[in-house]
PDB file of C-alpha atoms in Angstrom:
ATOM      1  CA  VAL A   2      -3.272   4.457  43.402  1.00 47.00           C
ATOM      2  CA  GLU A   3      -5.292   6.401  45.987  1.00 50.00           C
ATOM      3  CA  MET A   4      -2.420   6.176  48.475  1.00 46.00           C
ATOM      4  CA  LEU A   5       0.050   7.456  45.879  1.00 47.00           C
ATOM      5  CA  VAL A   6      -2.211  10.381  44.939  1.00 43.00           C
ATOM      6  CA  GLY A   7      -2.683  11.294  48.583  1.00 48.00           C
ATOM      7  CA  PHE A   8       1.035  11.110  49.187  1.00 48.00           C
ATOM      8  CA  LEU A   9       1.847  13.380  46.272  1.00 46.00           C
ATOM      9  CA  LEU A  10      -0.643  15.958  47.544  1.00 47.00           C
ATOM     10  CA  LEU A  11       1.355  16.320  50.762  1.00 47.00           C
ATOM     11  CA  SER A  12       3.768  18.639  48.991  1.00 46.00           C
ATOM     12  CA  ILE A  13       0.996  21.204  48.623  1.00 43.00           C
ATOM     13  CA  VAL A  14       0.289  21.296  52.347  1.00 40.00           C
ATOM     14  CA  HIS A  15       3.800  22.000  53.626  1.00 45.00           C
ATOM     15  CA  ALA A  16       6.094  24.928  52.918  1.00 50.00           C
ATOM     16  CA  SER A  17       8.970  24.256  50.575  1.00 58.00           C
ATOM     17  CA  VAL A  18      12.597  24.718  51.452  1.00 58.00           C
ATOM     18  CA  PRO A  19      14.118  27.654  49.541  1.00 59.00           C
ATOM     19  CA  ARG A  20      16.293  26.264  46.769  1.00 62.00           C
ATOM     20  CA  THR A  21      19.989  26.656  47.528  1.00 80.00           C
ATOM     21  CA  ASN A  22      23.187  24.997  46.388  1.00 89.00           C
ATOM     22  CA  ARG A  23      24.065  23.990  49.945  1.00 96.00           C
ATOM     23  CA  THR A  24      24.235  20.255  50.556  1.00 96.00           C
ATOM     24  CA  ALA A  25      24.074  17.888  53.518  1.00 98.00           C
ATOM     25  CA  LEU A  26      25.158  14.286  53.942  1.00 98.00           C
ATOM     26  CA  LEU A  27      22.643  12.495  56.176  1.00 99.00           C
ATOM     27  CA  VAL A  28      24.074   9.317  57.740  1.00 99.00           C
ATOM     28  CA  ILE A  29      21.309   7.085  59.104  1.00 99.00           C
ATOM     29  CA  ASP A  30      21.635   4.575  61.980  1.00 98.00           C
ATOM     30  CA  MET A  31      25.277   3.646  61.545  1.00 99.00           C
ATOM     31  CA  SER A  32      25.648   2.641  65.195  1.00 98.00           C
ATOM     32  CA  ILE A  33      27.782  -0.231  66.469  1.00 98.00           C
ATOM     33  CA  GLU A  34      24.865  -2.464  67.418  1.00 97.00           C
ATOM     34  CA  GLN A  35      22.794  -1.844  64.315  1.00 97.00           C
ATOM     35  CA  TRP A  36      25.735  -2.407  61.996  1.00 98.00           C
ATOM     36  CA  GLU A  37      26.329  -5.813  63.603  1.00 97.00           C
ATOM     37  CA  GLY A  38      23.157  -7.050  61.890  1.00 96.00           C
ATOM     38  CA  ILE A  39      24.333  -6.113  58.401  1.00 98.00           C
ATOM     39  CA  GLU A  40      25.657  -8.794  56.060  1.00 98.00           C
ATOM     40  CA  TYR A  41      24.438  -7.786  52.598  1.00 98.00           C
ATOM     41  CA  ARG A  42      26.728  -5.269  50.833  1.00 98.00           C
ATOM     42  CA  ARG A  43      28.475  -4.729  54.169  1.00 98.00           C
ATOM     43  CA  ASN A  44      31.954  -3.791  52.968  1.00 98.00           C
ATOM     44  CA  GLU A  45      30.823  -1.770  49.952  1.00 98.00           C
ATOM     45  CA  THR A  46      28.313   0.268  51.925  1.00 99.00           C
ATOM     46  CA  LEU A  47      30.666   1.061  54.788  1.00 99.00           C
ATOM     47  CA  ALA A  48      33.453   2.028  52.394  1.00 97.00           C
ATOM     48  CA  THR A  49      31.159   4.451  50.573  1.00 97.00           C
ATOM     49  CA  ILE A  50      29.891   6.076  53.761  1.00 98.00           C
ATOM     50  CA  LYS A  51      33.385   6.362  55.192  1.00 97.00           C
ATOM     51  CA  LYS A  52      34.629   7.952  51.971  1.00 95.00           C
ATOM     52  CA  LEU A  53      31.861  10.535  52.020  1.00 96.00           C
ATOM     53  CA  ILE A  54      32.163  11.368  55.725  1.00 95.00           C
ATOM     54  CA  TRP A  55      35.922  11.826  55.490  1.00 92.00           C
ATOM     55  CA  ASN A  56      35.528  13.702  52.224  1.00 82.00           C
ATOM     56  CA  ASN A  57      38.890  14.903  50.923  1.00 68.00           C
ATOM     57  CA  SER A  58      37.647  15.759  47.461  1.00 70.00           C
ATOM     58  CA  THR A  59      38.506  19.198  46.135  1.00 68.00           C
ATOM     59  CA  LYS A  60      35.699  18.981  43.573  1.00 74.00           C
ATOM     60  CA  PHE A  61      32.720  18.272  45.821  1.00 84.00           C
ATOM     61  CA  LYS A  62      32.122  19.233  49.456  1.00 89.00           C
ATOM     62  CA  PHE A  63      29.130  18.795  51.737  1.00 94.00           C
ATOM     63  CA  ASP A  64      28.240  21.904  53.716  1.00 95.00           C
ATOM     64  CA  ILE A  65      27.269  19.734  56.671  1.00 96.00           C
ATOM     65  CA  VAL A  66      27.478  16.065  57.671  1.00 97.00           C
ATOM     66  CA  VAL A  67      24.660  14.908  59.951  1.00 98.00           C
ATOM     67  CA  ASP A  68      24.904  11.739  62.015  1.00 98.00           C
ATOM     68  CA  SER A  69      21.380  10.616  62.953  1.00 98.00           C
ATOM     69  CA  HIS A  70      21.079   7.315  64.812  1.00 97.00           C
ATOM     70  CA  LEU A  71      18.698   5.974  67.448  1.00 94.00           C
ATOM     71  CA  TRP A  72      19.312   7.633  70.816  1.00 92.00           C
ATOM     72  CA  MET A  73      16.316   6.921  73.006  1.00 89.00           C
ATOM     73  CA  ARG A  74      15.306   7.434  76.607  1.00 86.00           C
ATOM     74  CA  CYS A  75      12.988   4.530  77.300  1.00 83.00           C
ATOM     75  CA  ASP A  76      12.046   4.834  80.979  1.00 79.00           C
ATOM     76  CA  GLY A  77       8.869   6.768  81.642  1.00 68.00           C
ATOM     77  CA  VAL A  78       9.095   8.964  78.574  1.00 67.00           C
ATOM     78  CA  PRO A  79       6.275   9.956  76.208  1.00 66.00           C
ATOM     79  CA  ALA A  80       6.076   9.147  72.511  1.00 61.00           C
ATOM     80  CA  PRO A  81       7.714   9.253  70.035  1.00 65.00           C
ATOM     81  CA  GLU A  82      10.486   7.450  71.904  1.00 63.00           C
ATOM     82  CA  SER A  83       8.329   5.111  73.965  1.00 65.00           C
ATOM     83  CA  THR A  84       6.632   3.780  70.828  1.00 76.00           C
ATOM     84  CA  LEU A  85       9.848   2.464  69.290  1.00 81.00           C
ATOM     85  CA  CYS A  86      11.228   1.408  72.678  1.00 82.00           C
ATOM     86  CA  ALA A  87       8.441  -1.168  72.836  1.00 80.00           C
ATOM     87  CA  VAL A  88       9.609  -3.006  69.721  1.00 80.00           C
ATOM     88  CA  THR A  89      13.414  -2.759  69.814  1.00 84.00           C
ATOM     89  CA  THR A  90      16.238  -2.913  72.330  1.00 85.00           C
ATOM     90  CA  VAL A  91      18.711  -0.890  70.273  1.00 88.00           C
ATOM     91  CA  GLY A  92      19.464   2.788  70.570  1.00 89.00           C
ATOM     92  CA  ARG A  93      19.452   3.170  74.337  1.00 91.00           C
ATOM     93  CA  ILE A  94      20.965   6.489  75.313  1.00 90.00           C
ATOM     94  CA  HIS A  95      24.523   6.509  76.705  1.00 85.00           C
ATOM     95  CA  THR A  96      25.228   2.853  75.891  1.00 92.00           C
ATOM     96  CA  GLU A  97      28.410   2.029  74.018  1.00 95.00           C
ATOM     97  CA  GLU A  98      26.609  -0.159  71.491  1.00 96.00           C
ATOM     98  CA  ALA A  99      24.334   2.731  70.512  1.00 96.00           C
ATOM     99  CA  GLU A 100      27.262   4.976  69.584  1.00 97.00           C
ATOM    100  CA  LEU A 101      28.311   5.698  66.012  1.00 98.00           C
ATOM    101  CA  LEU A 102      30.839   3.318  64.476  1.00 98.00           C
ATOM    102  CA  PRO A 103      34.303   4.547  65.515  1.00 98.00           C
ATOM    103  CA  GLU A 104      35.606   4.801  61.950  1.00 97.00           C
ATOM    104  CA  LEU A 105      32.789   7.210  61.056  1.00 98.00           C
ATOM    105  CA  ARG A 106      33.260   9.658  63.934  1.00 97.00           C
ATOM    106  CA  ASN A 107      34.195  12.862  62.183  1.00 95.00           C
ATOM    107  CA  PRO A 108      34.387  15.620  64.827  1.00 94.00           C
ATOM    108  CA  LYS A 109      32.985  18.107  62.326  1.00 93.00           C
ATOM    109  CA  ALA A 110      29.740  16.132  61.955  1.00 96.00           C
ATOM    110  CA  VAL A 111      26.563  17.257  63.700  1.00 98.00           C
ATOM    111  CA  PHE A 112      24.714  14.662  65.782  1.00 98.00           C
ATOM    112  CA  VAL A 113      20.905  14.711  65.728  1.00 98.00           C
ATOM    113  CA  GLU A 114      19.147  12.293  68.069  1.00 96.00           C
ATOM    114  CA  LYS A 115      16.876   9.904  66.171  1.00 96.00           C
ATOM    115  CA  LYS A 116      13.610   8.883  67.834  1.00 93.00           C
ATOM    116  CA  GLN A 117      11.683   6.949  65.209  1.00 93.00           C
ATOM    117  CA  TYR A 118      12.087   5.295  61.824  1.00 95.00           C
ATOM    118  CA  SER A 119      12.308   8.694  60.147  1.00 97.00           C
ATOM    119  CA  CYS A 120      15.228  10.881  61.156  1.00 98.00           C
ATOM    120  CA  PHE A 121      12.859  13.858  61.004  1.00 98.00           C
ATOM    121  CA  TYR A 122      10.108  12.592  63.293  1.00 94.00           C
ATOM    122  CA  GLY A 123      10.234  14.222  66.732  1.00 92.00           C
ATOM    123  CA  SER A 124      13.798  15.454  66.157  1.00 96.00           C
ATOM    124  CA  THR A 125      15.678  18.677  65.477  1.00 97.00           C
ATOM    125  CA  LEU A 126      16.849  17.568  62.029  1.00 98.00           C
ATOM    126  CA  ASP A 127      14.653  19.859  59.949  1.00 98.00           C
ATOM    127  CA  ALA A 128      15.576  22.890  62.063  1.00 98.00           C
ATOM    128  CA  THR A 129      19.268  21.982  61.858  1.00 98.00           C
ATOM    129  CA  LEU A 130      19.180  21.701  58.071  1.00 98.00           C
ATOM    130  CA  ARG A 131      17.262  24.949  57.697  1.00 97.00           C
ATOM    131  CA  ASN A 132      19.715  26.760  59.974  1.00 97.00           C
ATOM    132  CA  PHE A 133      22.500  25.696  57.628  1.00 96.00           C
ATOM    133  CA  GLY A 134      20.479  26.753  54.591  1.00 97.00           C
ATOM    134  CA  ILE A 135      20.494  23.251  53.133  1.00 98.00           C
ATOM    135  CA  GLY A 136      18.621  22.661  49.891  1.00 97.00           C
ATOM    136  CA  THR A 137      19.791  19.156  48.960  1.00 97.00           C
ATOM    137  CA  ILE A 138      20.236  16.084  51.165  1.00 98.00           C
ATOM    138  CA  PHE A 139      22.384  13.097  50.195  1.00 98.00           C
ATOM    139  CA  ILE A 140      21.207  10.042  52.135  1.00 99.00           C
ATOM    140  CA  VAL A 141      23.273   7.018  53.184  1.00 99.00           C
ATOM    141  CA  GLY A 142      22.950   4.379  55.901  1.00 99.00           C
ATOM    142  CA  ILE A 143      20.518   1.680  57.005  1.00 99.00           C
ATOM    143  CA  ASN A 144      17.986   0.180  56.592  1.00 98.00           C
ATOM    144  CA  THR A 145      16.817   0.694  53.006  1.00 99.00           C
ATOM    145  CA  ASN A 146      13.333  -0.682  53.678  1.00 98.00           C
ATOM    146  CA  TYR A 147      12.765   1.055  57.007  1.00 97.00           C
ATOM    147  CA  CYS A 148      14.587   4.179  58.143  1.00 98.00           C
ATOM    148  CA  VAL A 149      16.075   5.173  54.793  1.00 99.00           C
ATOM    149  CA  PHE A 150      12.664   4.912  53.143  1.00 98.00           C
ATOM    150  CA  ALA A 151      10.904   6.828  55.945  1.00 98.00           C
ATOM    151  CA  SER A 152      13.537   9.575  56.003  1.00 99.00           C
ATOM    152  CA  VAL A 153      13.451  10.039  52.226  1.00 98.00           C
ATOM    153  CA  MET A 154       9.679  10.418  52.398  1.00 96.00           C
ATOM    154  CA  ASP A 155       9.871  13.036  55.138  1.00 98.00           C
ATOM    155  CA  ALA A 156      12.721  14.946  53.484  1.00 98.00           C
ATOM    156  CA  TRP A 157      10.803  15.149  50.205  1.00 96.00           C
ATOM    157  CA  GLU A 158       7.597  16.123  51.970  1.00 95.00           C
ATOM    158  CA  ARG A 159       9.452  19.022  53.609  1.00 96.00           C
ATOM    159  CA  GLY A 160      10.616  20.338  50.261  1.00 95.00           C
ATOM    160  CA  TYR A 161      14.231  19.203  50.122  1.00 97.00           C
ATOM    161  CA  ASP A 162      15.880  17.861  47.006  1.00 96.00           C
ATOM    162  CA  VAL A 163      16.890  14.314  47.941  1.00 97.00           C
ATOM    163  CA  ARG A 164      19.718  12.221  46.542  1.00 97.00           C
ATOM    164  CA  VAL A 165      19.623   8.546  47.520  1.00 98.00           C
ATOM    165  CA  VAL A 166      23.206   7.252  47.324  1.00 98.00           C
ATOM    166  CA  LEU A 167      22.662   3.679  46.135  1.00 98.00           C
ATOM    167  CA  ASP A 168      26.110   2.335  46.990  1.00 98.00           C
ATOM    168  CA  GLY A 169      25.771   3.841  50.474  1.00 98.00           C
ATOM    169  CA  ILE A 170      22.603   2.069  51.671  1.00 99.00           C
ATOM    170  CA  THR A 171      21.757  -1.509  52.646  1.00 99.00           C
ATOM    171  CA  SER A 172      19.471  -3.528  54.915  1.00 99.00           C
ATOM    172  CA  CYS A 173      19.654  -5.950  57.834  1.00 98.00           C
ATOM    173  CA  ASP A 174      17.035  -7.950  55.927  1.00 98.00           C
ATOM    174  CA  GLY A 175      19.563  -8.792  53.242  1.00 98.00           C
ATOM    175  CA  VAL A 176      19.035  -8.564  49.520  1.00 98.00           C
ATOM    176  CA  ALA A 177      15.266  -9.077  49.824  1.00 99.00           C
ATOM    177  CA  GLY A 178      14.850  -6.207  52.275  1.00 98.00           C
ATOM    178  CA  HIS A 179      17.167  -3.906  50.350  1.00 99.00           C
ATOM    179  CA  GLU A 180      15.416  -4.536  47.052  1.00 98.00           C
ATOM    180  CA  ALA A 181      11.990  -4.187  48.666  1.00 98.00           C
ATOM    181  CA  GLY A 182      13.034  -0.800  50.013  1.00 98.00           C
ATOM    182  CA  LEU A 183      14.300   0.314  46.620  1.00 98.00           C
ATOM    183  CA  LYS A 184      11.071  -0.842  45.005  1.00 97.00           C
ATOM    184  CA  MET A 185       9.029   1.228  47.462  1.00 96.00           C
ATOM    185  CA  LEU A 186      11.231   4.262  46.921  1.00 96.00           C
ATOM    186  CA  HIS A 187      10.980   4.029  43.147  1.00 94.00           C
ATOM    187  CA  SER A 188       7.219   3.481  43.267  1.00 92.00           C
ATOM    188  CA  PHE A 189       6.746   6.717  45.194  1.00 90.00           C
ATOM    189  CA  PHE A 190       9.441   8.937  43.778  1.00 88.00           C
ATOM    190  CA  ASP A 191      10.152   8.124  40.136  1.00 79.00           C
ATOM    191  CA  GLU A 192       7.704  10.843  39.064  1.00 67.00           C
ATOM    192  CA  THR A 193       8.652  13.656  41.444  1.00 63.00           C
ATOM    193  CA  GLN A 194      10.271  15.782  38.732  1.00 63.00           C
ATOM    194  CA  GLY A 195      13.797  15.447  40.031  1.00 71.00           C
ATOM    195  CA  LYS A 196      13.102  16.192  43.694  1.00 88.00           C
ATOM    196  CA  VAL A 197      14.213  12.652  44.571  1.00 94.00           C
ATOM    197  CA  THR A 198      16.919  11.033  42.483  1.00 94.00           C
ATOM    198  CA  PHE A 199      18.960   7.841  42.751  1.00 96.00           C
ATOM    199  CA  LEU A 200      22.688   7.795  42.080  1.00 95.00           C
ATOM    200  CA  ASN A 201      25.994   6.237  43.068  1.00 97.00           C
ATOM    201  CA  SER A 202      28.703   8.124  44.902  1.00 95.00           C
ATOM    202  CA  THR A 203      30.902   7.955  41.806  1.00 92.00           C
ATOM    203  CA  ASP A 204      28.314  10.059  39.973  1.00 92.00           C
ATOM    204  CA  PHE A 205      29.137  13.140  42.032  1.00 86.00           C
ATOM    205  CA  TRP A 206      32.291  12.443  44.029  1.00 80.00           C
ATOM    206  CA  GLN A 207      35.810  12.359  42.667  1.00 70.00           C
ATOM    207  CA  GLN A 208      38.961  12.429  44.707  1.00 58.00           C
ATOM    208  CA  GLY A 209      41.512  15.112  44.032  1.00 51.00           C
TER     209      GLY A 209
END
């Protein structure tokens, strides 16, 4: 309870993002090597993300698509990169395996280097979103119980409206990891008065 109260108080400390109707799709860690570890909901999740990245709907458009996946320099560099470099071998800069999945490479997307579990930590993501005047972030990608969870927390704490796209997230830890991540998200955000909501892509996206 104390942790939850402390977490909710964070919103008072940081400036809110001005409310706008501009939206962003944030695609988390959909690199070749990280996707290799995904088995649970693999086809469904990829199909949803691909649909949203290559959005041809005339009824709903994202103002910006952001690709944020691990892209780390691990030789003689300070934190935040060196911290994660010590526990994982993925995301090494300029390696083919660390690149975005080929089928998701929309040339109109903006790439933001990811340095930690949260896409915001030590990165230019917040500045990029503010420059585009974004008020609402739709989040897809992996892993529900790690980077998705951390990024949702940081997005909410910075004042964005967050939409977690349920059919667009999954975990390398399978059903247990995915459900654990959802449980954590709901435990923190079910009472945030609409700032964080959970929905499927079919709730807001229709082709044609």
